[in-house]
PDB file of C-alpha atoms in Angstrom:
ATOM      1  CA  MET A   1      -0.039   0.117   0.008  1.00  0.00           C
ATOM      2  CA  SER A   2       1.159   3.488  -0.665  1.00  0.00           C
ATOM      3  CA  ALA A   3       0.807   6.401   1.599  1.00  0.00           C
ATOM      4  CA  HIS A   4       2.006   9.784   3.114  1.00  0.00           C
ATOM      5  CA  ARG A   5       0.082  10.047   1.297  1.00  0.00           C
ATOM      6  CA  ASP A   6      -2.208  12.082   1.828  1.00  0.00           C
ATOM      7  CA  SER A   7      -3.688  13.034  -1.514  1.00  0.00           C
ATOM      8  CA  GLY A   8      -6.978  11.589  -2.378  1.00  0.00           C
ATOM      9  CA  PRO A   9      -9.760  14.129  -1.937  1.00  0.00           C
ATOM     10  CA  ALA A  10      -8.558  15.938   0.886  1.00  0.00           C
ATOM     11  CA  HIS A  11      -9.810  15.007   4.323  1.00  0.00           C
ATOM     12  CA  GLY A  12      -8.461  16.395   7.246  1.00  0.00           C
ATOM     13  CA  GLN A  13      -3.312  15.018   6.631  1.00  0.00           C
ATOM     14  CA  GLY A  14      -0.770  16.282   4.994  1.00  0.00           C
ATOM     15  CA  GLN A  15       0.372  15.357   5.174  1.00  0.00           C
ATOM     16  CA  GLY A  16       1.626  13.919   7.913  1.00  0.00           C
ATOM     17  CA  GLN A  17       3.832  14.011   5.121  1.00  0.00           C
ATOM     18  CA  GLY A  18       2.109  15.697   2.379  1.00  0.00           C
ATOM     19  CA  HIS A  19       0.974  13.008   0.121  1.00  0.00           C
ATOM     20  CA  GLY A  20      -2.305  14.639  -0.658  1.00  0.00           C
ATOM     21  CA  PRO A  21      -3.957  17.763   0.294  1.00  0.00           C
ATOM     22  CA  PRO A  22      -2.326  18.368   3.661  1.00  0.00           C
ATOM     23  CA  HIS A  23      -4.923  17.000   5.497  1.00  0.00           C
ATOM     24  CA  ALA A  24      -7.195  14.934   3.616  1.00  0.00           C
ATOM     25  CA  HIS A  25      -8.089  11.465   3.317  1.00  0.00           C
ATOM     26  CA  GLY A  26      -9.928  11.582   0.128  1.00  0.00           C
ATOM     27  CA  PRO A  27      -9.343  12.191  -3.706  1.00  0.00           C
ATOM     28  CA  ALA A  28      -8.190  15.581  -3.138  1.00  0.00           C
ATOM     29  CA  HIS A  29      -6.053  15.028  -0.287  1.00  0.00           C
ATOM     30  CA  ALA A  30      -1.902  16.108   0.327  1.00  0.00           C
ATOM     31  CA  HIS A  31      -0.328  13.974   2.673  1.00  0.00           C
ATOM     32  CA  ALA A  32      -3.183  10.309   1.566  1.00  0.00           C
ATOM     33  CA  HIS A  33      -3.152   9.418  -1.821  1.00  0.00           C
ATOM     34  CA  GLY A  34      -6.594   9.616  -3.291  1.00  0.00           C
ATOM     35  CA  GLN A  35      -7.679   9.635  -6.760  1.00  0.00           C
ATOM     36  CA  GLY A  36     -11.297  10.221  -7.675  1.00  0.00           C
ATOM     37  CA  HIS A  37     -10.946   9.105 -11.316  1.00  0.00           C
ATOM     38  CA  ALA A  38     -14.665   9.937 -11.942  1.00  0.00           C
ATOM     39  CA  HIS A  39     -17.816  10.657 -10.081  1.00  0.00           C
ATOM     40  CA  HIS A  40     -17.676   8.637  -6.862  1.00  0.00           C
ATOM     41  CA  SER A  41     -14.695   6.526  -7.811  1.00  0.00           C
ATOM     42  CA  THR A  42     -12.261   5.734  -4.970  1.00  0.00           C
ATOM     43  CA  ASP A  43      -9.692   4.207  -7.158  1.00  0.00           C
ATOM     44  CA  VAL A  44      -6.279   5.640  -6.267  1.00  0.00           C
ATOM     45  CA  ASP A  45      -3.269   5.613  -8.731  1.00  0.00           C
ATOM     46  CA  TRP A  46      -0.333   6.867  -6.592  1.00  0.00           C
ATOM     47  CA  GLU A  47       2.128   7.093  -9.480  1.00  0.00           C
ATOM     48  CA  VAL A  48      -0.221   9.364 -11.608  1.00  0.00           C
ATOM     49  CA  MET A  49      -0.218  11.625  -8.431  1.00  0.00           C
ATOM     50  CA  ALA A  50       3.588  11.522  -7.863  1.00  0.00           C
ATOM     51  CA  THR A  51       4.306  15.084  -8.537  1.00  0.00           C
ATOM     52  CA  GLN A  52       1.328  16.297  -6.698  1.00  0.00           C
ATOM     53  CA  LEU A  53       2.353  14.209  -3.637  1.00  0.00           C
ATOM     54  CA  GLU A  54       5.858  15.351  -3.799  1.00  0.00           C
ATOM     55  CA  HIS A  55       4.842  19.101  -4.006  1.00  0.00           C
ATOM     56  CA  GLY A  56       2.367  18.706  -1.070  1.00  0.00           C
ATOM     57  CA  ALA A  57       5.005  17.045   1.097  1.00  0.00           C
ATOM     58  CA  GLU A  58       7.720  19.728   0.193  1.00  0.00           C
ATOM     59  CA  LEU A  59       5.357  22.437   1.459  1.00  0.00           C
ATOM     60  CA  GLN A  60       5.205  20.844   4.731  1.00  0.00           C
ATOM     61  CA  LEU A  61       9.098  20.285   5.098  1.00  0.00           C
ATOM     62  CA  PRO A  62       9.428  22.675   8.160  1.00  0.00           C
ATOM     63  CA  GLY A  63       6.808  20.684   9.997  1.00  0.00           C
ATOM     64  CA  LEU A  64       8.208  17.372   8.848  1.00  0.00           C
ATOM     65  CA  ARG A  65      11.691  18.303  10.146  1.00  0.00           C
ATOM     66  CA  ARG A  66      10.198  19.378  13.460  1.00  0.00           C
ATOM     67  CA  THR A  67       8.292  16.076  13.645  1.00  0.00           C
ATOM     68  CA  ALA A  68      11.453  14.101  13.101  1.00  0.00           C
ATOM     69  CA  ALA A  69      13.364  16.011  15.845  1.00  0.00           C
ATOM     70  CA  HIS A  70      10.459  15.283  18.145  1.00  0.00           C
ATOM     71  CA  LEU A  71      10.552  11.574  17.244  1.00  0.00           C
ATOM     72  CA  GLY A  72      14.245  11.544  18.123  1.00  0.00           C
ATOM     73  CA  GLU A  73      13.598  13.005  21.466  1.00  0.00           C
ATOM     74  CA  LEU A  74      10.968  10.232  22.133  1.00  0.00           C
ATOM     75  CA  ILE A  75      13.340   7.454  21.063  1.00  0.00           C
ATOM     76  CA  GLY A  76      16.325   8.724  22.910  1.00  0.00           C
ATOM     77  CA  PRO A  77      19.879   9.236  21.478  1.00  0.00           C
ATOM     78  CA  ALA A  78      19.711   9.219  17.714  1.00  0.00           C
ATOM     79  CA  SER A  79      23.018   7.307  17.576  1.00  0.00           C
ATOM     80  CA  GLY A  80      21.147   4.373  18.855  1.00  0.00           C
ATOM     81  CA  VAL A  81      18.721   4.362  15.881  1.00  0.00           C
ATOM     82  CA  ARG A  82      19.938   1.780  13.510  1.00  0.00           C
ATOM     83  CA  ARG A  83      16.979   1.122  11.195  1.00  0.00           C
ATOM     84  CA  VAL A  84      13.997   3.296  10.217  1.00  0.00           C
ATOM     85  CA  LEU A  85      10.925   2.344   8.258  1.00  0.00           C
ATOM     86  CA  ASP A  86       8.769   4.839   6.301  1.00  0.00           C
ATOM     87  CA  VAL A  87       5.633   2.714   5.549  1.00  0.00           C
ATOM     88  CA  GLY A  88       3.621   3.973   2.728  1.00  0.00           C
ATOM     89  CA  SER A  89       6.424   6.367   1.765  1.00  0.00           C
ATOM     90  CA  GLY A  90       5.184   7.825  -1.463  1.00  0.00           C
ATOM     91  CA  PRO A  91       7.802   9.881  -3.250  1.00  0.00           C
ATOM     92  CA  GLY A  92      10.141   9.671  -0.273  1.00  0.00           C
ATOM     93  CA  VAL A  93      10.153  13.372   1.126  1.00  0.00           C
ATOM     94  CA  MET A  94       9.768  12.156   4.732  1.00  0.00           C
ATOM     95  CA  THR A  95      12.068   9.271   4.095  1.00  0.00           C
ATOM     96  CA  CYS A  96      14.831  11.741   3.223  1.00  0.00           C
ATOM     97  CA  VAL A  97      13.850  13.963   6.225  1.00  0.00           C
ATOM     98  CA  LEU A  98      14.317  10.929   8.484  1.00  0.00           C
ATOM     99  CA  ALA A  99      17.561   9.916   6.913  1.00  0.00           C
ATOM    100  CA  GLU A 100      18.949  13.450   7.607  1.00  0.00           C
ATOM    101  CA  ALA A 101      17.669  13.291  11.198  1.00  0.00           C
ATOM    102  CA  PHE A 102      18.990   9.721  11.969  1.00  0.00           C
ATOM    103  CA  THR A 103      22.521   9.730  10.566  1.00  0.00           C
ATOM    104  CA  SER A 104      23.512   6.456  11.883  1.00  0.00           C
ATOM    105  CA  ALA A 105      20.376   4.591  10.575  1.00  0.00           C
ATOM    106  CA  GLU A 106      19.363   2.742   7.461  1.00  0.00           C
ATOM    107  CA  THR A 107      16.189   4.365   6.364  1.00  0.00           C
ATOM    108  CA  VAL A 108      13.833   2.131   4.328  1.00  0.00           C
ATOM    109  CA  ALA A 109      11.036   3.386   2.156  1.00  0.00           C
ATOM    110  CA  VAL A 110       8.252   0.934   1.851  1.00  0.00           C
ATOM    111  CA  ASP A 111       5.552   1.385  -0.939  1.00  0.00           C
ATOM    112  CA  ALA A 112       3.515  -0.605  -3.316  1.00  0.00           C
ATOM    113  CA  ALA A 113       4.172   1.827  -6.202  1.00  0.00           C
ATOM    114  CA  PRO A 114       7.490   1.195  -7.996  1.00  0.00           C
ATOM    115  CA  GLY A 115       7.452   4.611  -9.694  1.00  0.00           C
ATOM    116  CA  LEU A 116       7.219   6.365  -6.299  1.00  0.00           C
ATOM    117  CA  LEU A 117      10.114   4.237  -4.961  1.00  0.00           C
ATOM    118  CA  ASP A 118      12.198   5.274  -8.044  1.00  0.00           C
ATOM    119  CA  ARG A 119      11.530   8.907  -7.071  1.00  0.00           C
ATOM    120  CA  THR A 120      12.598   8.242  -3.501  1.00  0.00           C
ATOM    121  CA  LEU A 121      15.958   6.843  -4.526  1.00  0.00           C
ATOM    122  CA  ALA A 122      16.538   9.900  -6.969  1.00  0.00           C
ATOM    123  CA  ARG A 123      15.548  12.228  -4.220  1.00  0.00           C
ATOM    124  CA  ALA A 124      17.939  10.641  -1.757  1.00  0.00           C
ATOM    125  CA  GLU A 125      20.764  10.970  -4.288  1.00  0.00           C
ATOM    126  CA  ARG A 126      20.138  14.486  -4.815  1.00  0.00           C
ATOM    127  CA  LEU A 127      20.219  15.311  -1.144  1.00  0.00           C
ATOM    128  CA  GLY A 128      23.296  13.287  -0.317  1.00  0.00           C
ATOM    129  CA  VAL A 129      21.682  10.621   1.695  1.00  0.00           C
ATOM    130  CA  GLY A 130      21.604   7.922  -1.010  1.00  0.00           C
ATOM    131  CA  ASP A 131      24.123   5.814   0.717  1.00  0.00           C
ATOM    132  CA  ARG A 132      21.663   5.357   3.847  1.00  0.00           C
ATOM    133  CA  VAL A 133      18.266   5.080   2.013  1.00  0.00           C
ATOM    134  CA  THR A 134      16.986   1.869   0.536  1.00  0.00           C
ATOM    135  CA  VAL A 135      13.629   0.971  -0.898  1.00  0.00           C
ATOM    136  CA  ARG A 136      11.174  -2.067  -0.554  1.00  0.00           C
ATOM    137  CA  HIS A 137       8.257  -2.861  -2.724  1.00  0.00           C
ATOM    138  CA  ALA A 138       5.636  -4.328  -0.482  1.00  0.00           C
ATOM    139  CA  GLU A 139       1.797  -4.326   0.045  1.00  0.00           C
ATOM    140  CA  LEU A 140       0.374  -3.690   3.350  1.00  0.00           C
ATOM    141  CA  THR A 141      -0.177  -5.489   5.662  1.00  0.00           C
ATOM    142  CA  GLU A 142       0.812  -8.762   3.833  1.00  0.00           C
ATOM    143  CA  GLY A 143       4.340  -7.541   3.062  1.00  0.00           C
ATOM    144  CA  LEU A 144       5.155  -6.200   6.409  1.00  0.00           C
ATOM    145  CA  SER A 145       6.498  -9.569   7.755  1.00  0.00           C
ATOM    146  CA  SER A 146       9.334  -9.518   5.234  1.00  0.00           C
ATOM    147  CA  LEU A 147      10.616  -5.997   6.202  1.00  0.00           C
ATOM    148  CA  GLY A 148      12.414  -6.966   9.417  1.00  0.00           C
ATOM    149  CA  THR A 149      12.414  -4.889  12.600  1.00  0.00           C
ATOM    150  CA  ALA A 150      13.292  -1.163  13.133  1.00  0.00           C
ATOM    151  CA  ASP A 151      13.872   1.241  15.888  1.00  0.00           C
ATOM    152  CA  LEU A 152      11.427   3.782  14.404  1.00  0.00           C
ATOM    153  CA  ILE A 153       8.548   3.242  12.069  1.00  0.00           C
ATOM    154  CA  TRP A 154       6.810   6.160  10.489  1.00  0.00           C
ATOM    155  CA  SER A 155       3.524   5.950   8.470  1.00  0.00           C
ATOM    156  CA  SER A 156       1.586   8.890   7.228  1.00  0.00           C
ATOM    157  CA  LYS A 157      -1.949   8.549   5.843  1.00  0.00           C
ATOM    158  CA  ALA A 158      -1.455   4.958   5.034  1.00  0.00           C
ATOM    159  CA  VAL A 159      -3.222   2.997   7.713  1.00  0.00           C
ATOM    160  CA  HIS A 160      -6.646   4.491   6.780  1.00  0.00           C
ATOM    161  CA  HIS A 161      -6.338   2.929   3.366  1.00  0.00           C
ATOM    162  CA  LEU A 162      -6.322  -0.485   5.002  1.00  0.00           C
ATOM    163  CA  GLY A 163      -9.470  -2.323   5.739  1.00  0.00           C
ATOM    164  CA  ASP A 164      -8.393  -3.450   9.187  1.00  0.00           C
ATOM    165  CA  GLN A 165      -6.800  -0.333  10.829  1.00  0.00           C
ATOM    166  CA  GLN A 166      -6.238  -2.096  14.238  1.00  0.00           C
ATOM    167  CA  GLY A 167      -4.694  -5.065  12.408  1.00  0.00           C
ATOM    168  CA  ALA A 168      -2.417  -2.738  10.592  1.00  0.00           C
ATOM    169  CA  LEU A 169      -1.281  -1.048  13.857  1.00  0.00           C
ATOM    170  CA  ASP A 170      -0.725  -4.551  15.542  1.00  0.00           C
ATOM    171  CA  ALA A 171       1.544  -5.544  12.552  1.00  0.00           C
ATOM    172  CA  LEU A 172       3.505  -2.339  12.715  1.00  0.00           C
ATOM    173  CA  ALA A 173       3.962  -2.424  16.449  1.00  0.00           C
ATOM    174  CA  GLY A 174       5.086  -6.137  16.169  1.00  0.00           C
ATOM    175  CA  ALA A 175       7.947  -4.865  13.840  1.00  0.00           C
ATOM    176  CA  LEU A 176       9.338  -2.594  16.507  1.00  0.00           C
ATOM    177  CA  ARG A 177      12.500  -3.446  18.407  1.00  0.00           C
ATOM    178  CA  PRO A 178      12.384  -3.010  22.054  1.00  0.00           C
ATOM    179  CA  GLY A 179      12.329   0.673  22.969  1.00  0.00           C
ATOM    180  CA  GLY A 180      11.214   1.557  19.467  1.00  0.00           C
ATOM    181  CA  VAL A 181       8.609   4.063  18.459  1.00  0.00           C
ATOM    182  CA  LEU A 182       5.689   3.821  16.096  1.00  0.00           C
ATOM    183  CA  ALA A 183       4.502   7.151  14.771  1.00  0.00           C
ATOM    184  CA  VAL A 184       1.239   7.415  12.552  1.00  0.00           C
ATOM    185  CA  ALA A 185       0.024  10.623  11.129  1.00  0.00           C
ATOM    186  CA  GLU A 186      -3.610   9.957  10.924  1.00  0.00           C
ATOM    187  CA  GLY A 187      -5.279  12.994  12.490  1.00  0.00           C
ATOM    188  CA  GLY A 188      -5.757  16.672  12.232  1.00  0.00           C
ATOM    189  CA  LEU A 189      -8.045  19.407  10.717  1.00  0.00           C
ATOM    190  CA  PRO A 190      -9.397  19.832   7.169  1.00  0.00           C
ATOM    191  CA  MET A 191      -7.245  21.938   5.034  1.00  0.00           C
ATOM    192  CA  ARG A 192      -8.285  25.636   4.756  1.00  0.00           C
ATOM    193  CA  PHE A 193      -7.379  27.747   1.762  1.00  0.00           C
ATOM    194  CA  LEU A 194     -10.106  30.238   0.983  1.00  0.00           C
ATOM    195  CA  PRO A 195     -12.319  32.667   3.064  1.00  0.00           C
ATOM    196  CA  ARG A 196     -15.953  31.905   3.769  1.00  0.00           C
ATOM    197  CA  ASP A 197     -17.138  34.426   1.226  1.00  0.00           C
ATOM    198  CA  ILE A 198     -14.938  34.312  -1.866  1.00  0.00           C
ATOM    199  CA  GLY A 199     -17.050  36.840  -4.026  1.00  0.00           C
ATOM    200  CA  ILE A 200     -18.403  34.155  -6.307  1.00  0.00           C
ATOM    201  CA  GLY A 201     -21.136  31.713  -5.743  1.00  0.00           C
ATOM    202  CA  ARG A 202     -22.784  30.980  -2.239  1.00  0.00           C
ATOM    203  CA  PRO A 203     -20.674  31.691   0.796  1.00  0.00           C
ATOM    204  CA  GLY A 204     -19.379  28.534   2.550  1.00  0.00           C
ATOM    205  CA  LEU A 205     -18.107  26.538  -0.297  1.00  0.00           C
ATOM    206  CA  GLN A 206     -15.236  25.143   1.759  1.00  0.00           C
ATOM    207  CA  ALA A 207     -17.635  23.741   4.342  1.00  0.00           C
ATOM    208  CA  ARG A 208     -19.652  21.903   1.440  1.00  0.00           C
ATOM    209  CA  LEU A 209     -16.483  20.620   0.162  1.00  0.00           C
ATOM    210  CA  ASP A 210     -15.542  19.153   3.511  1.00  0.00           C
ATOM    211  CA  ALA A 211     -18.908  17.248   3.411  1.00  0.00           C
ATOM    212  CA  VAL A 212     -18.103  15.823  -0.055  1.00  0.00           C
ATOM    213  CA  LEU A 213     -14.697  14.644   1.312  1.00  0.00           C
ATOM    214  CA  GLU A 214     -16.233  13.038   4.296  1.00  0.00           C
ATOM    215  CA  HIS A 215     -18.803  11.321   1.983  1.00  0.00           C
ATOM    216  CA  TRP A 216     -15.920  10.099  -0.330  1.00  0.00           C
ATOM    217  CA  PHE A 217     -13.928   8.906   2.599  1.00  0.00           C
ATOM    218  CA  SER A 218     -16.827   6.859   4.042  1.00  0.00           C
ATOM    219  CA  ILE A 219     -17.282   5.166   0.579  1.00  0.00           C
ATOM    220  CA  MET A 220     -13.490   4.489   0.222  1.00  0.00           C
ATOM    221  CA  ARG A 221     -13.415   2.905   3.573  1.00  0.00           C
ATOM    222  CA  ALA A 222     -16.461   0.774   3.133  1.00  0.00           C
ATOM    223  CA  GLY A 223     -15.104  -0.592  -0.147  1.00  0.00           C
ATOM    224  CA  LEU A 224     -11.723  -1.642   1.157  1.00  0.00           C
ATOM    225  CA  PRO A 225     -11.036  -5.448   1.459  1.00  0.00           C
ATOM    226  CA  GLY A 226     -11.707  -6.540   4.877  1.00  0.00           C
ATOM    227  CA  SER A 227     -13.167  -3.238   5.996  1.00  0.00           C
ATOM    228  CA  THR A 228     -13.676  -3.320   9.836  1.00  0.00           C
ATOM    229  CA  PRO A 229     -15.412  -0.533  11.584  1.00  0.00           C
ATOM    230  CA  VAL A 230     -13.347   0.897  14.503  1.00  0.00           C
ATOM    231  CA  THR A 231     -13.608   3.912  16.775  1.00  0.00           C
ATOM    232  CA  GLU A 232     -10.706   5.915  15.593  1.00  0.00           C
ATOM    233  CA  ASP A 233      -9.156   6.679  19.002  1.00  0.00           C
ATOM    234  CA  TRP A 234      -5.673   6.385  17.914  1.00  0.00           C
ATOM    235  CA  PRO A 235      -3.925   6.313  21.379  1.00  0.00           C
ATOM    236  CA  ALA A 236      -6.270   3.420  22.440  1.00  0.00           C
ATOM    237  CA  MET A 237      -5.610   1.582  19.198  1.00  0.00           C
ATOM    238  CA  LEU A 238      -1.831   1.927  19.754  1.00  0.00           C
ATOM    239  CA  GLY A 239      -2.361   0.648  23.374  1.00  0.00           C
ATOM    240  CA  ARG A 240      -4.330  -2.358  21.979  1.00  0.00           C
ATOM    241  CA  ALA A 241      -1.290  -2.825  19.688  1.00  0.00           C
ATOM    242  CA  GLY A 242       0.753  -3.484  22.770  1.00  0.00           C
ATOM    243  CA  LEU A 243       2.514  -0.137  22.878  1.00  0.00           C
ATOM    244  CA  THR A 244       2.956   2.165  25.922  1.00  0.00           C
ATOM    245  CA  ARG A 245       3.177   6.024  26.261  1.00  0.00           C
ATOM    246  CA  ALA A 246       0.628   6.472  23.686  1.00  0.00           C
ATOM    247  CA  ALA A 247       0.365  10.146  22.834  1.00  0.00           C
ATOM    248  CA  GLY A 248      -0.033  12.696  20.145  1.00  0.00           C
ATOM    249  CA  PHE A 249       1.185  16.088  18.865  1.00  0.00           C
ATOM    250  CA  THR A 250       0.238  18.285  16.127  1.00  0.00           C
ATOM    251  CA  TYR A 251       2.147  20.618  13.680  1.00  0.00           C
ATOM    252  CA  LEU A 252       0.841  23.333  11.452  1.00  0.00           C
ATOM    253  CA  LEU A 253       1.256  24.113   7.784  1.00  0.00           C
ATOM    254  CA  ASP A 254       0.557  27.910   7.709  1.00  0.00           C
ATOM    255  CA  LEU A 255       1.261  29.807   4.573  1.00  0.00           C
ATOM    256  CA  PRO A 256      -0.582  33.119   4.689  1.00  0.00           C
ATOM    257  CA  ALA A 257      -1.872  35.058   1.721  1.00  0.00           C
ATOM    258  CA  PRO A 258      -0.597  35.820  -0.788  1.00  0.00           C
ATOM    259  CA  LEU A 259       0.477  32.420  -1.808  1.00  0.00           C
ATOM    260  CA  GLY A 260       3.629  31.587  -3.868  1.00  0.00           C
ATOM    261  CA  ALA A 261       3.561  29.691  -7.130  1.00  0.00           C
ATOM    262  CA  THR A 262       4.305  26.256  -5.719  1.00  0.00           C
ATOM    263  CA  ALA A 263       1.400  26.422  -3.145  1.00  0.00           C
ATOM    264  CA  ARG A 264      -1.032  27.665  -5.880  1.00  0.00           C
ATOM    265  CA  ALA A 265      -0.067  24.833  -8.292  1.00  0.00           C
ATOM    266  CA  PHE A 266      -0.708  22.390  -5.319  1.00  0.00           C
ATOM    267  CA  LEU A 267      -4.098  23.871  -4.715  1.00  0.00           C
ATOM    268  CA  HIS A 268      -4.971  23.955  -8.453  1.00  0.00           C
ATOM    269  CA  ALA A 269      -4.193  20.205  -8.582  1.00  0.00           C
ATOM    270  CA  GLN A 270      -6.154  19.463  -5.388  1.00  0.00           C
ATOM    271  CA  LEU A 271      -9.232  21.437  -6.694  1.00  0.00           C
ATOM    272  CA  THR A 272      -8.967  19.641  -9.998  1.00  0.00           C
ATOM    273  CA  ARG A 273      -9.183  16.198  -8.350  1.00  0.00           C
ATOM    274  CA  LEU A 274     -11.894  17.499  -6.100  1.00  0.00           C
ATOM    275  CA  ARG A 275     -14.027  18.845  -8.934  1.00  0.00           C
ATOM    276  CA  GLU A 276     -13.826  15.467 -10.609  1.00  0.00           C
ATOM    277  CA  THR A 277     -14.862  13.695  -7.373  1.00  0.00           C
ATOM    278  CA  ALA A 278     -17.713  16.128  -6.406  1.00  0.00           C
ATOM    279  CA  VAL A 279     -19.477  16.222  -9.867  1.00  0.00           C
ATOM    280  CA  ASP A 280     -22.435  14.264  -8.649  1.00  0.00           C
ATOM    281  CA  MET A 281     -22.355  15.581  -4.984  1.00  0.00           C
ATOM    282  CA  LEU A 282     -22.430  19.344  -5.404  1.00  0.00           C
ATOM    283  CA  ASP A 283     -25.109  21.524  -7.016  1.00  0.00           C
ATOM    284  CA  ALA A 284     -24.605  23.392 -10.307  1.00  0.00           C
ATOM    285  CA  GLU A 285     -23.778  26.786  -8.663  1.00  0.00           C
ATOM    286  CA  ASP A 286     -20.913  25.195  -6.629  1.00  0.00           C
ATOM    287  CA  LEU A 287     -19.537  23.267  -9.519  1.00  0.00           C
ATOM    288  CA  ASP A 288     -19.511  26.548 -11.541  1.00  0.00           C
ATOM    289  CA  THR A 289     -17.669  28.212  -8.702  1.00  0.00           C
ATOM    290  CA  LEU A 290     -15.108  25.543  -8.837  1.00  0.00           C
ATOM    291  CA  ASP A 291     -14.670  26.010 -12.470  1.00  0.00           C
ATOM    292  CA  VAL A 292     -13.912  29.688 -11.853  1.00  0.00           C
ATOM    293  CA  LEU A 293     -11.354  28.827  -9.269  1.00  0.00           C
ATOM    294  CA  LEU A 294      -9.796  26.425 -11.730  1.00  0.00           C
ATOM    295  CA  ASP A 295      -9.594  28.970 -14.635  1.00  0.00           C
ATOM    296  CA  ARG A 296      -5.872  29.778 -14.874  1.00  0.00           C
ATOM    297  CA  GLU A 297      -6.794  33.142 -16.584  1.00  0.00           C
ATOM    298  CA  ALA A 298      -9.533  34.289 -14.185  1.00  0.00           C
ATOM    299  CA  PRO A 299      -8.611  36.835 -11.500  1.00  0.00           C
ATOM    300  CA  GLN A 300     -10.779  34.975  -9.184  1.00  0.00           C
ATOM    301  CA  GLY A 301      -8.988  31.661  -9.922  1.00  0.00           C
ATOM    302  CA  ILE A 302      -6.935  30.016  -7.174  1.00  0.00           C
ATOM    303  CA  GLY A 303      -3.824  30.812  -9.302  1.00  0.00           C
ATOM    304  CA  GLN A 304      -4.265  34.622  -9.106  1.00  0.00           C
ATOM    305  CA  ARG A 305      -6.553  35.583  -6.257  1.00  0.00           C
ATOM    306  CA  PRO A 306      -4.781  37.442  -3.498  1.00  0.00           C
ATOM    307  CA  ASP A 307      -6.733  35.895  -0.574  1.00  0.00           C
ATOM    308  CA  ALA A 308      -5.823  32.335  -1.010  1.00  0.00           C
ATOM    309  CA  PHE A 309      -3.859  30.816   1.828  1.00  0.00           C
ATOM    310  CA  LEU A 310      -2.968  27.358   3.034  1.00  0.00           C
ATOM    311  CA  LEU A 311      -3.580  26.177   6.451  1.00  0.00           C
ATOM    312  CA  ALA A 312      -3.601  22.750   7.906  1.00  0.00           C
ATOM    313  CA  ALA A 313      -3.051  20.867  11.142  1.00  0.00           C
ATOM    314  CA  THR A 314      -1.527  17.351  11.009  1.00  0.00           C
ATOM    315  CA  THR A 315      -1.801  15.296  14.160  1.00  0.00           C
ATOM    316  CA  VAL A 316       0.766  12.425  14.781  1.00  0.00           C
ATOM    317  CA  PHE A 317       0.182   9.623  17.199  1.00  0.00           C
ATOM    318  CA  THR A 318       2.950   7.720  18.799  1.00  0.00           C
ATOM    319  CA  GLY A 319       3.580   4.614  20.981  1.00  0.00           C
ATOM    320  CA  VAL A 320       6.487   3.022  22.431  1.00  0.00           C
ATOM    321  CA  ARG A 321       7.385  -0.752  22.564  1.00  0.00           C
ATOM    322  CA  SER A 322       8.465  -1.737  25.984  1.00  0.00           C
ATOM    323  CA  ALA A 323      12.157  -2.215  26.439  1.00  0.00           C
ATOM    324  CA  GLY A 324      11.518  -5.168  28.679  1.00  0.00           C
ATOM    325  CA  PRO A 325      10.294  -8.716  27.811  1.00  0.00           C
ATOM    326  CA  VAL A 326       7.023  -8.604  25.850  1.00  0.00           C
ATOM    327  CA  ALA A 327       4.119 -10.588  27.417  1.00  0.00           C
TER     328      ALA A 327
END
């Protein structure tokens, strides 16, 4: 399975590592990888989304670096971290951040999309960490048993693409070495990028888009193989996986208006996917408003309007494997 991804419709995460809209779990999202190919489709082609996933994650680099530093504090001296897994690594932005943070470790990017793993290796070479970054092609959760153990396991917006989320956490926790840390970016708030009244269409478009994304996410979850309902109390789920000191922390992506070109391009890609996904779920007026926002020549479009911003909160949940004998 592929993740950090957050980039299906956006559900709020980023992304975690921005694999989709930072904070989304649906077709438009940064940090999951969702792709609404048409209408209510929940198919996801992560390789098609590779550039969008990479740009979304790069926008979040300051938060990702702070996150890696915090994980280092949880796990203890970085020199003791010998192996790191990035499960659902996408194009490898967070993989390389982890490699930069844990200089004594082998950092392994794990994903089901070969094209994204190729991007990870190329990125690692460009950043000078290629000698410590490796990749593994694997599906979750079936392929996890072949990955070996690690001192730190990071997974962003991947678990929610698996039918049995508790089972996935159990498997990830089981791959931790004693004293190791599991960190999953699976919470936060929906991404915000426009004021309530944008001067076209009915005010409150963003709230209606949130409803579309929640609906998309419910359809996606229900259609997953082995889909199992679970109360998404992530600290409690980590506890059931046998981990201790379950906790969470949140980092912000806060890019005020006016946005730069990279953020505008990211939002245009997100809105394009959302427009495809929402075609049967929004009324004609809202669809017309989206068309204006996507018009590259329109002064009210997302590419030119001066009031566009980007604000998202990503919550990371962590648990620690006991350093003593496991019962």
